[in-house]
Structures are given as structure tokens and as C-alpha cells.
Amino acid sequence: LQDQGWEPLIVLLGETGVGKSACGKTILGQKEFGSEKRQTVVTTECSEAHTTVSGRSVSVVDTPGFFDTQMRPGKLMTEIARSVYLSSPGPHAFLIVFRVDRFTEQEQQIPQMIEMMFGQEVLQYSIILFTHGDQLDEPLEELIEENSRLRHLVQQCGNRYQVFNNRDENNREQVNDLLQKIDTMIEQNGGGHYSNQMFEDVLRFRQEEEDNLCVLLQQNNHTSVLIYLLSFIFINSFIYNHLSFNQFIIPFNHIIIHDNH
Ligand SMILES: Nc1nc2c(ncn2[C@@H]2O[C@H](COP(=O)(O)OP(=O)(O)O)[C@@H](O)[C@H]2O)c(=O)[nH]1
Ligand SMILES: [Mg+2]
């Protein structure tokens, strides 16, 4: 691996149980992220870990899984969105993790969910990472060729994918292959990292909203303040009830408030 001058910041995304934490552990070559062989440790918070792979510093952020039934959707979205903050100023690569031996309708929706959460450009910074490579009985290329769902999935990420066998801890070749693909992708993206314009837009919107409220408060215009707050609650509850996947809009407020302090 050549030193390209950047130190990859990687975020792991995907459903619970697909092997995100195990992948983090494989990349870092150490015991991290609480992935256990016998029992699945459910990750409920993002965590970041660093290591040096072939002389280069690599950081990995692990996240809770999508469709995690043990966590409230709002809390879950907040935690996943926090991954972007943890890997400040922004990740170079999102690894969207799937089990190679389990791919249904539900899994197909995940890239769209990720787009909704992080904005359109996110898939430009994404690589599909398949786990359970030990369960493969034919080359992955052939499997993708035969399966139109899989084909569509990898196409959405510019045909970037890698397979891991997380049971084979000594297999550093799979890690080097992945880092190579990440390097190529970073290069194609002009060496830049993903930065969430949407987050910044939400921040600005929130600030304007607070400014408006301050003006109303200063004017001692209590009726307007009340109407303003009620409309805000109404809009948020509308979003909450009707656009189920936009539930992350509300938790974003918490992040922003939190981040301002
Ligand atoms: N056989 C096999 N099992 C794996 C592989 N990757 C992960 N697992 C297992 O899958 C289960 C869930 O893994 P975990 O990393 O906790 O998933 P997470 O919820 O996505 O973080 C654990 O029992 C892992 O040992 C793999 O490549 N092959
Ligand atoms: Mg985990």
C-alpha cells in the first residue's frame, strides 16, 4: 500500500448482525467494537478506533444497525448521524455492510436509506462490504452476475465492493484489497472526504429559527411566540408521524443543540 497522504476515516453502516463490528475488528487487526464469536453484542452507540495498517493510520467508526428493534428509531438515527461528527471533518469512506448469504427486499432499501440520511452524494463515498465470505461456494463475481438485486446494489456504489471472511483473522490480504479500493475511491473523489452539506444546512436553518424566536421574544410579542412554537411542534409531529424515515430530522435538533455547547 502506498502512502497517498491521507489517513482513511471509515464509517461502518448496515443492519444489526451483518458483521459490522467484526469487519471493524478485521480491518484494525485487533479486538475492538465488541463483536463476539458466540453471541452478538448489540452496538448501541457509535465508537471510533484507530490503528496503523501497513504503516498508515486508519480510523474506523462503528455504528448501531439499521432496523435495530431494541432502539427507538429517533435515538438510532441520532447515533448513526453522530458517526459523521465522530469522524470529523468527515469520513473518506462509508462501508455499507451486508451478509453475502442473505440479501432480501429489505436489504435493497438500505442504500436509499443512507442517501436520505446523509444526502445524495454519499454513495460516491461508499463501498459495499460483504461478510461471511467463508459461506461462499462460488466466486463473488459470478454471484453478482447471476443476481440482479446484488448487481443493482453494487452498481449504486460505482461497482465498488469487497468480501470479508471475518473468521479468518490472519487474512490481511482482504484488508489490503479493501484499503486499495478505498484509496482509488478517494483519488476519484479528488482526495476529499465526504462533508455533509445537509447537516450544515440544517444548522443554518436552526440558527435562523432561533434568531426569529429571539426577535419575537424581545418584542414581547407573546401571541406570536406561542403561534411560532405551536407551528414548530405541529410541523415536527407531522414529519414524525407521516414521513417515517425522516424521523431523523427531530433527533438532528438534539445533535445541533448538543453541538453548540
Ligand atoms: N462465519 C462468519 N461469521 C461472521 C462473519 N462476520 C461476522 N460474523 C458473525 O456474525 C455475528 C454478528 O457480528 P457483529 O460484528 O456483532 O455484527 P454487527 O451487529 O453488524 O456489529 C457474530 O457472531 C460474528 O462472529 C464472517 O465473515 N463469517
Ligand atoms: Mg456491532
Short mmCIF file of C-alpha atoms and ligand atoms in Angstrom, two decimals:
data_model
loop_
_atom_site.label_atom_id
_atom_site.label_comp_id
_atom_site.label_asym_id
_atom_site.label_seq_id
_atom_site.Cartn_x
_atom_site.Cartn_y
_atom_site.Cartn_z
CA LEU A 1 0.00 0.00 0.00
CA GLN A 2 1.35 3.38 -0.99
CA ASP A 3 1.08 6.36 1.24
CA GLN A 4 -1.20 8.74 -0.66
CA GLY A 5 -1.03 11.41 2.01
CA TRP A 6 -4.42 10.76 3.52
CA GLU A 7 -5.32 8.74 6.54
CA PRO A 8 -8.56 6.96 5.83
CA LEU A 9 -11.54 7.66 8.07
CA ILE A 10 -14.02 4.85 7.62
CA VAL A 11 -17.64 4.56 8.81
CA LEU A 12 -19.36 1.17 9.01
CA LEU A 13 -23.10 1.15 8.21
CA GLY A 14 -25.64 -1.66 7.92
CA GLU A 15 -28.18 -3.82 9.70
CA THR A 16 -27.61 -5.36 13.11
CA GLY A 17 -25.92 -8.73 12.93
CA VAL A 18 -24.43 -8.39 9.44
CA GLY A 19 -20.94 -8.24 10.92
CA LYS A 20 -20.08 -4.52 11.10
CA SER A 21 -18.19 -4.81 14.37
CA ALA A 22 -16.43 -7.94 13.13
CA CYS A 23 -15.36 -6.04 10.00
CA GLY A 24 -14.04 -3.19 12.14
CA LYS A 25 -12.08 -5.71 14.11
CA THR A 26 -10.73 -7.35 10.96
CA ILE A 27 -9.63 -4.00 9.49
CA LEU A 28 -7.96 -2.95 12.72
CA GLY A 29 -6.49 -6.39 13.30
CA GLN A 30 -7.39 -6.28 16.94
CA LYS A 31 -10.21 -6.93 19.34
CA GLU A 32 -12.48 -3.91 19.08
CA PHE A 33 -16.13 -2.98 18.85
CA GLY A 34 -17.32 -5.89 20.98
CA SER A 35 -18.06 -8.36 18.21
CA GLU A 36 -18.09 -11.80 19.78
CA LYS A 37 -17.90 -15.16 18.12
CA ARG A 38 -20.68 -16.80 20.06
CA GLN A 39 -23.01 -14.05 20.97
CA THR A 40 -23.86 -10.85 19.17
CA VAL A 41 -23.08 -7.80 21.22
CA VAL A 42 -25.52 -5.14 20.10
CA THR A 43 -23.79 -1.86 19.41
CA THR A 44 -26.00 0.96 20.65
CA GLU A 45 -23.51 3.80 20.35
CA CYS A 46 -21.02 4.82 17.72
CA SER A 47 -17.45 4.12 18.65
CA GLU A 48 -14.22 5.07 16.98
CA ALA A 49 -10.92 3.23 16.93
CA HIS A 50 -7.58 3.87 15.26
CA THR A 51 -4.76 1.65 14.18
CA THR A 52 -1.83 1.57 11.82
CA VAL A 53 -2.27 -0.71 8.82
CA SER A 54 0.85 -1.19 6.69
CA GLY A 55 2.36 1.96 8.14
CA ARG A 56 -0.73 4.13 7.67
CA SER A 57 -3.12 5.42 10.27
CA VAL A 58 -6.66 4.14 9.74
CA SER A 59 -9.72 5.15 11.80
CA VAL A 60 -12.91 3.16 11.91
CA VAL A 61 -16.27 4.28 13.31
CA ASP A 62 -18.73 1.52 14.17
CA THR A 63 -22.46 2.35 14.30
CA PRO A 64 -25.65 0.71 15.60
CA GLY A 65 -27.57 -1.30 12.99
CA PHE A 66 -30.48 -0.16 10.87
CA PHE A 67 -33.82 -1.79 11.78
CA ASP A 68 -32.48 -2.31 15.27
CA THR A 69 -35.59 -3.27 17.16
CA GLN A 70 -34.01 -2.66 20.54
CA MET A 71 -33.55 1.06 19.94
CA ARG A 72 -36.09 3.82 19.30
CA PRO A 73 -35.87 4.98 15.66
CA GLY A 74 -35.13 8.56 16.72
CA LYS A 75 -32.29 7.53 19.01
CA LEU A 76 -30.96 5.17 16.37
CA MET A 77 -30.86 7.86 13.70
CA THR A 78 -29.17 10.29 16.09
CA GLU A 79 -26.49 7.75 16.85
CA ILE A 80 -25.88 6.88 13.20
CA ALA A 81 -25.76 10.56 12.20
CA ARG A 82 -23.25 11.08 15.02
CA SER A 83 -20.82 8.89 13.07
CA VAL A 84 -20.27 11.84 10.76
CA TYR A 85 -19.32 14.01 13.72
CA LEU A 86 -17.10 11.37 15.26
CA SER A 87 -15.11 11.17 12.07
CA SER A 88 -14.78 14.93 11.81
CA PRO A 89 -14.14 16.67 9.41
CA GLY A 90 -15.96 13.86 7.59
CA PRO A 91 -15.39 10.27 6.51
CA HIS A 92 -13.43 9.32 3.41
CA ALA A 93 -15.39 6.12 3.06
CA PHE A 94 -18.70 4.61 4.12
CA LEU A 95 -18.67 0.83 4.14
CA ILE A 96 -22.21 -0.48 3.66
CA VAL A 97 -22.10 -3.95 5.16
CA PHE A 98 -24.24 -6.93 4.04
CA ARG A 99 -24.10 -10.66 4.61
CA VAL A 100 -23.22 -12.23 1.31
CA ASP A 101 -25.56 -15.14 2.06
CA ARG A 102 -28.59 -13.05 2.98
CA PHE A 103 -29.98 -10.47 0.64
CA THR A 104 -33.72 -9.72 0.51
CA GLU A 105 -36.07 -6.85 -0.38
CA GLN A 106 -35.37 -5.16 2.93
CA GLU A 107 -31.63 -5.05 2.31
CA GLN A 108 -32.21 -3.47 -1.10
CA GLN A 109 -33.66 -0.37 0.53
CA ILE A 110 -30.59 0.34 2.61
CA PRO A 111 -28.64 2.43 0.06
CA GLN A 112 -31.70 4.70 -0.33
CA MET A 113 -31.99 5.00 3.44
CA ILE A 114 -28.35 6.02 3.62
CA GLU A 115 -28.93 8.58 0.88
CA MET A 116 -31.84 10.06 2.82
CA MET A 117 -29.74 10.31 5.94
CA PHE A 118 -26.52 11.67 4.50
CA GLY A 119 -27.57 13.29 1.23
CA GLN A 120 -27.26 12.34 -2.42
CA GLU A 121 -23.52 12.38 -2.78
CA VAL A 122 -22.92 9.79 -0.05
CA LEU A 123 -22.91 6.77 -2.39
CA GLN A 124 -19.97 8.34 -4.22
CA TYR A 125 -18.06 7.73 -0.98
CA SER A 126 -19.44 4.23 -0.38
CA ILE A 127 -18.21 0.70 -0.87
CA ILE A 128 -20.32 -2.43 -0.38
CA LEU A 129 -18.63 -4.75 2.09
CA PHE A 130 -19.93 -8.32 2.11
CA THR A 131 -19.28 -10.50 5.15
CA HIS A 132 -19.44 -14.29 5.60
CA GLY A 133 -17.09 -14.83 2.68
CA ASP A 134 -16.48 -18.28 4.23
CA GLN A 135 -20.07 -19.20 3.26
CA LEU A 136 -19.48 -18.51 -0.43
CA ASP A 137 -19.42 -21.58 -2.63
CA GLU A 138 -18.82 -19.72 -5.87
CA PRO A 139 -16.77 -16.65 -6.77
CA LEU A 140 -18.50 -13.43 -5.68
CA GLU A 141 -18.22 -12.01 -9.20
CA GLU A 142 -20.35 -14.88 -10.52
CA LEU A 143 -22.89 -14.50 -7.74
CA ILE A 144 -23.27 -10.79 -8.55
CA GLU A 145 -23.52 -11.57 -12.25
CA GLU A 146 -26.37 -14.02 -11.61
CA ASN A 147 -28.28 -11.98 -9.06
CA SER A 148 -29.90 -8.81 -10.39
CA ARG A 149 -30.52 -7.44 -6.87
CA LEU A 150 -26.88 -7.75 -5.97
CA ARG A 151 -25.89 -6.30 -9.32
CA HIS A 152 -28.11 -3.28 -8.78
CA LEU A 153 -26.74 -2.84 -5.27
CA VAL A 154 -23.10 -2.70 -6.28
CA GLN A 155 -23.91 -0.53 -9.30
CA GLN A 156 -25.32 2.09 -6.94
CA CYS A 157 -21.89 2.31 -5.35
CA GLY A 158 -19.98 2.58 -8.63
CA ASN A 159 -19.39 -1.22 -8.67
CA ARG A 160 -17.16 -0.92 -5.61
CA TYR A 161 -17.35 -3.96 -3.36
CA GLN A 162 -15.21 -6.22 -1.21
CA VAL A 163 -15.81 -9.52 0.54
CA PHE A 164 -14.50 -10.32 4.02
CA ASN A 165 -14.22 -13.56 5.86
CA ASN A 166 -14.13 -12.26 9.41
CA ARG A 167 -13.43 -15.75 10.71
CA ASP A 168 -10.03 -15.62 9.05
CA GLU A 169 -8.35 -13.07 11.25
CA ASN A 170 -4.92 -13.66 9.75
CA ASN A 171 -6.07 -12.84 6.23
CA ARG A 172 -4.59 -9.37 5.80
CA GLU A 173 -4.91 -9.58 2.01
CA GLN A 174 -8.65 -8.88 2.21
CA VAL A 175 -7.93 -5.78 4.32
CA ASN A 176 -5.25 -4.54 1.96
CA ASP A 177 -7.59 -5.11 -1.01
CA LEU A 178 -10.25 -3.03 0.71
CA LEU A 179 -7.83 -0.23 1.60
CA GLN A 180 -6.66 -0.23 -2.02
CA LYS A 181 -10.26 0.23 -3.20
CA ILE A 182 -10.77 2.99 -0.65
CA ASP A 183 -7.63 4.71 -1.94
CA THR A 184 -8.85 4.52 -5.53
CA MET A 185 -12.20 5.93 -4.48
CA ILE A 186 -10.60 8.78 -2.50
CA GLU A 187 -8.49 9.54 -5.53
CA GLN A 188 -11.57 9.60 -7.77
CA ASN A 189 -13.17 11.97 -5.29
CA GLY A 190 -10.19 14.31 -5.62
CA GLY A 191 -8.69 13.36 -2.26
CA GLY A 192 -11.64 14.88 -0.46
CA HIS A 193 -13.75 13.47 2.30
CA TYR A 194 -17.48 13.40 2.49
CA SER A 195 -18.81 16.51 4.22
CA ASN A 196 -22.44 16.74 4.92
CA GLN A 197 -23.79 19.88 3.34
CA MET A 198 -27.19 18.84 4.59
CA PHE A 199 -26.02 18.95 8.19
CA GLU A 200 -24.69 22.44 7.64
CA ASP A 201 -27.96 23.49 6.01
CA VAL A 202 -29.90 22.13 8.97
CA LEU A 203 -27.59 24.02 11.31
CA ARG A 204 -28.17 27.27 9.45
CA PHE A 205 -31.93 26.70 9.36
CA ARG A 206 -31.93 26.06 13.07
CA GLN A 207 -29.95 29.23 13.74
CA GLU A 208 -32.35 31.35 11.66
CA GLU A 209 -35.23 29.80 13.52
CA GLU A 210 -33.71 30.70 16.88
CA ASP A 211 -32.98 34.23 15.67
CA ASN A 212 -36.62 34.67 14.64
CA LEU A 213 -37.76 33.45 18.02
CA CYS A 214 -35.39 35.84 19.79
CA VAL A 215 -36.77 38.78 17.84
CA LEU A 216 -40.31 37.82 18.81
CA LEU A 217 -39.32 37.40 22.45
CA GLN A 218 -37.57 40.76 22.51
CA GLN A 219 -40.67 42.36 21.09
CA ASN A 220 -42.57 40.85 23.98
CA ASN A 221 -44.99 39.51 21.42
CA HIS A 222 -46.25 36.50 23.36
CA THR A 223 -49.01 35.55 20.98
CA SER A 224 -46.57 35.34 18.08
CA VAL A 225 -44.14 33.32 20.18
CA LEU A 226 -46.89 30.89 21.08
CA ILE A 227 -48.02 30.54 17.46
CA TYR A 228 -44.44 30.10 16.39
CA LEU A 229 -43.77 27.35 18.91
CA LEU A 230 -47.06 25.59 18.18
CA SER A 231 -46.38 25.60 14.44
CA PHE A 232 -42.92 24.22 15.11
CA ILE A 233 -44.34 21.41 17.24
CA PHE A 234 -47.01 20.75 14.62
CA ILE A 235 -44.51 20.54 11.77
CA ASN A 236 -42.23 18.26 13.74
CA SER A 237 -45.06 15.95 14.77
CA PHE A 238 -46.32 15.88 11.19
CA ILE A 239 -42.91 14.84 9.98
CA TYR A 240 -42.65 12.32 12.80
CA ASN A 241 -45.97 10.67 12.01
CA HIS A 242 -46.07 10.80 8.25
CA LEU A 243 -42.59 10.53 6.93
CA SER A 244 -41.39 7.64 8.97
CA PHE A 245 -37.88 7.70 7.67
CA ASN A 246 -37.49 11.39 8.15
CA GLN A 247 -37.65 10.82 11.86
CA PHE A 248 -34.02 11.75 11.90
CA ILE A 249 -34.96 15.40 11.41
CA ILE A 250 -36.05 15.63 15.03
CA PRO A 251 -33.00 13.98 16.56
CA PHE A 252 -30.90 16.31 14.43
CA ASN A 253 -32.14 19.13 16.63
CA HIS A 254 -30.63 17.39 19.63
CA ILE A 255 -27.34 16.99 17.87
CA ILE A 256 -27.30 20.63 16.91
CA ILE A 257 -28.22 21.85 20.37
CA HIS A 258 -25.66 19.50 21.83
CA ASP A 259 -23.02 20.59 19.36
CA ASN A 260 -23.49 24.27 20.08
CA HIS A 261 -22.44 23.84 23.67
N1 LIG B 1 -18.91 -17.14 9.61
C1 LIG B 1 -18.80 -15.82 9.70
N2 LIG B 1 -19.38 -15.17 10.72
C2 LIG B 1 -19.26 -13.83 10.79
C3 LIG B 1 -18.55 -13.08 9.80
N3 LIG B 1 -18.64 -11.77 10.13
C4 LIG B 1 -19.34 -11.70 11.28
N4 LIG B 1 -19.73 -12.93 11.67
C5 LIG B 1 -20.53 -13.25 12.87
O1 LIG B 1 -21.79 -12.59 12.78
C6 LIG B 1 -22.24 -12.22 14.07
C7 LIG B 1 -22.60 -10.75 14.13
O2 LIG B 1 -21.43 -9.96 14.01
P1 LIG B 1 -21.30 -8.49 14.59
O3 LIG B 1 -19.97 -7.99 14.16
O4 LIG B 1 -21.61 -8.44 16.03
O5 LIG B 1 -22.47 -7.75 13.77
P2 LIG B 1 -22.96 -6.24 13.87
O6 LIG B 1 -24.23 -6.24 14.63
O7 LIG B 1 -23.21 -5.83 12.43
O8 LIG B 1 -21.88 -5.43 14.50
C8 LIG B 1 -21.13 -12.60 15.05
O9 LIG B 1 -21.45 -13.83 15.64
C9 LIG B 1 -19.91 -12.72 14.14
O10 LIG B 1 -18.95 -13.61 14.64
C10 LIG B 1 -17.94 -13.80 8.70
O11 LIG B 1 -17.32 -13.26 7.80
N5 LIG B 1 -18.11 -15.16 8.71
MG MG B 2 -21.99 -4.24 16.20
#
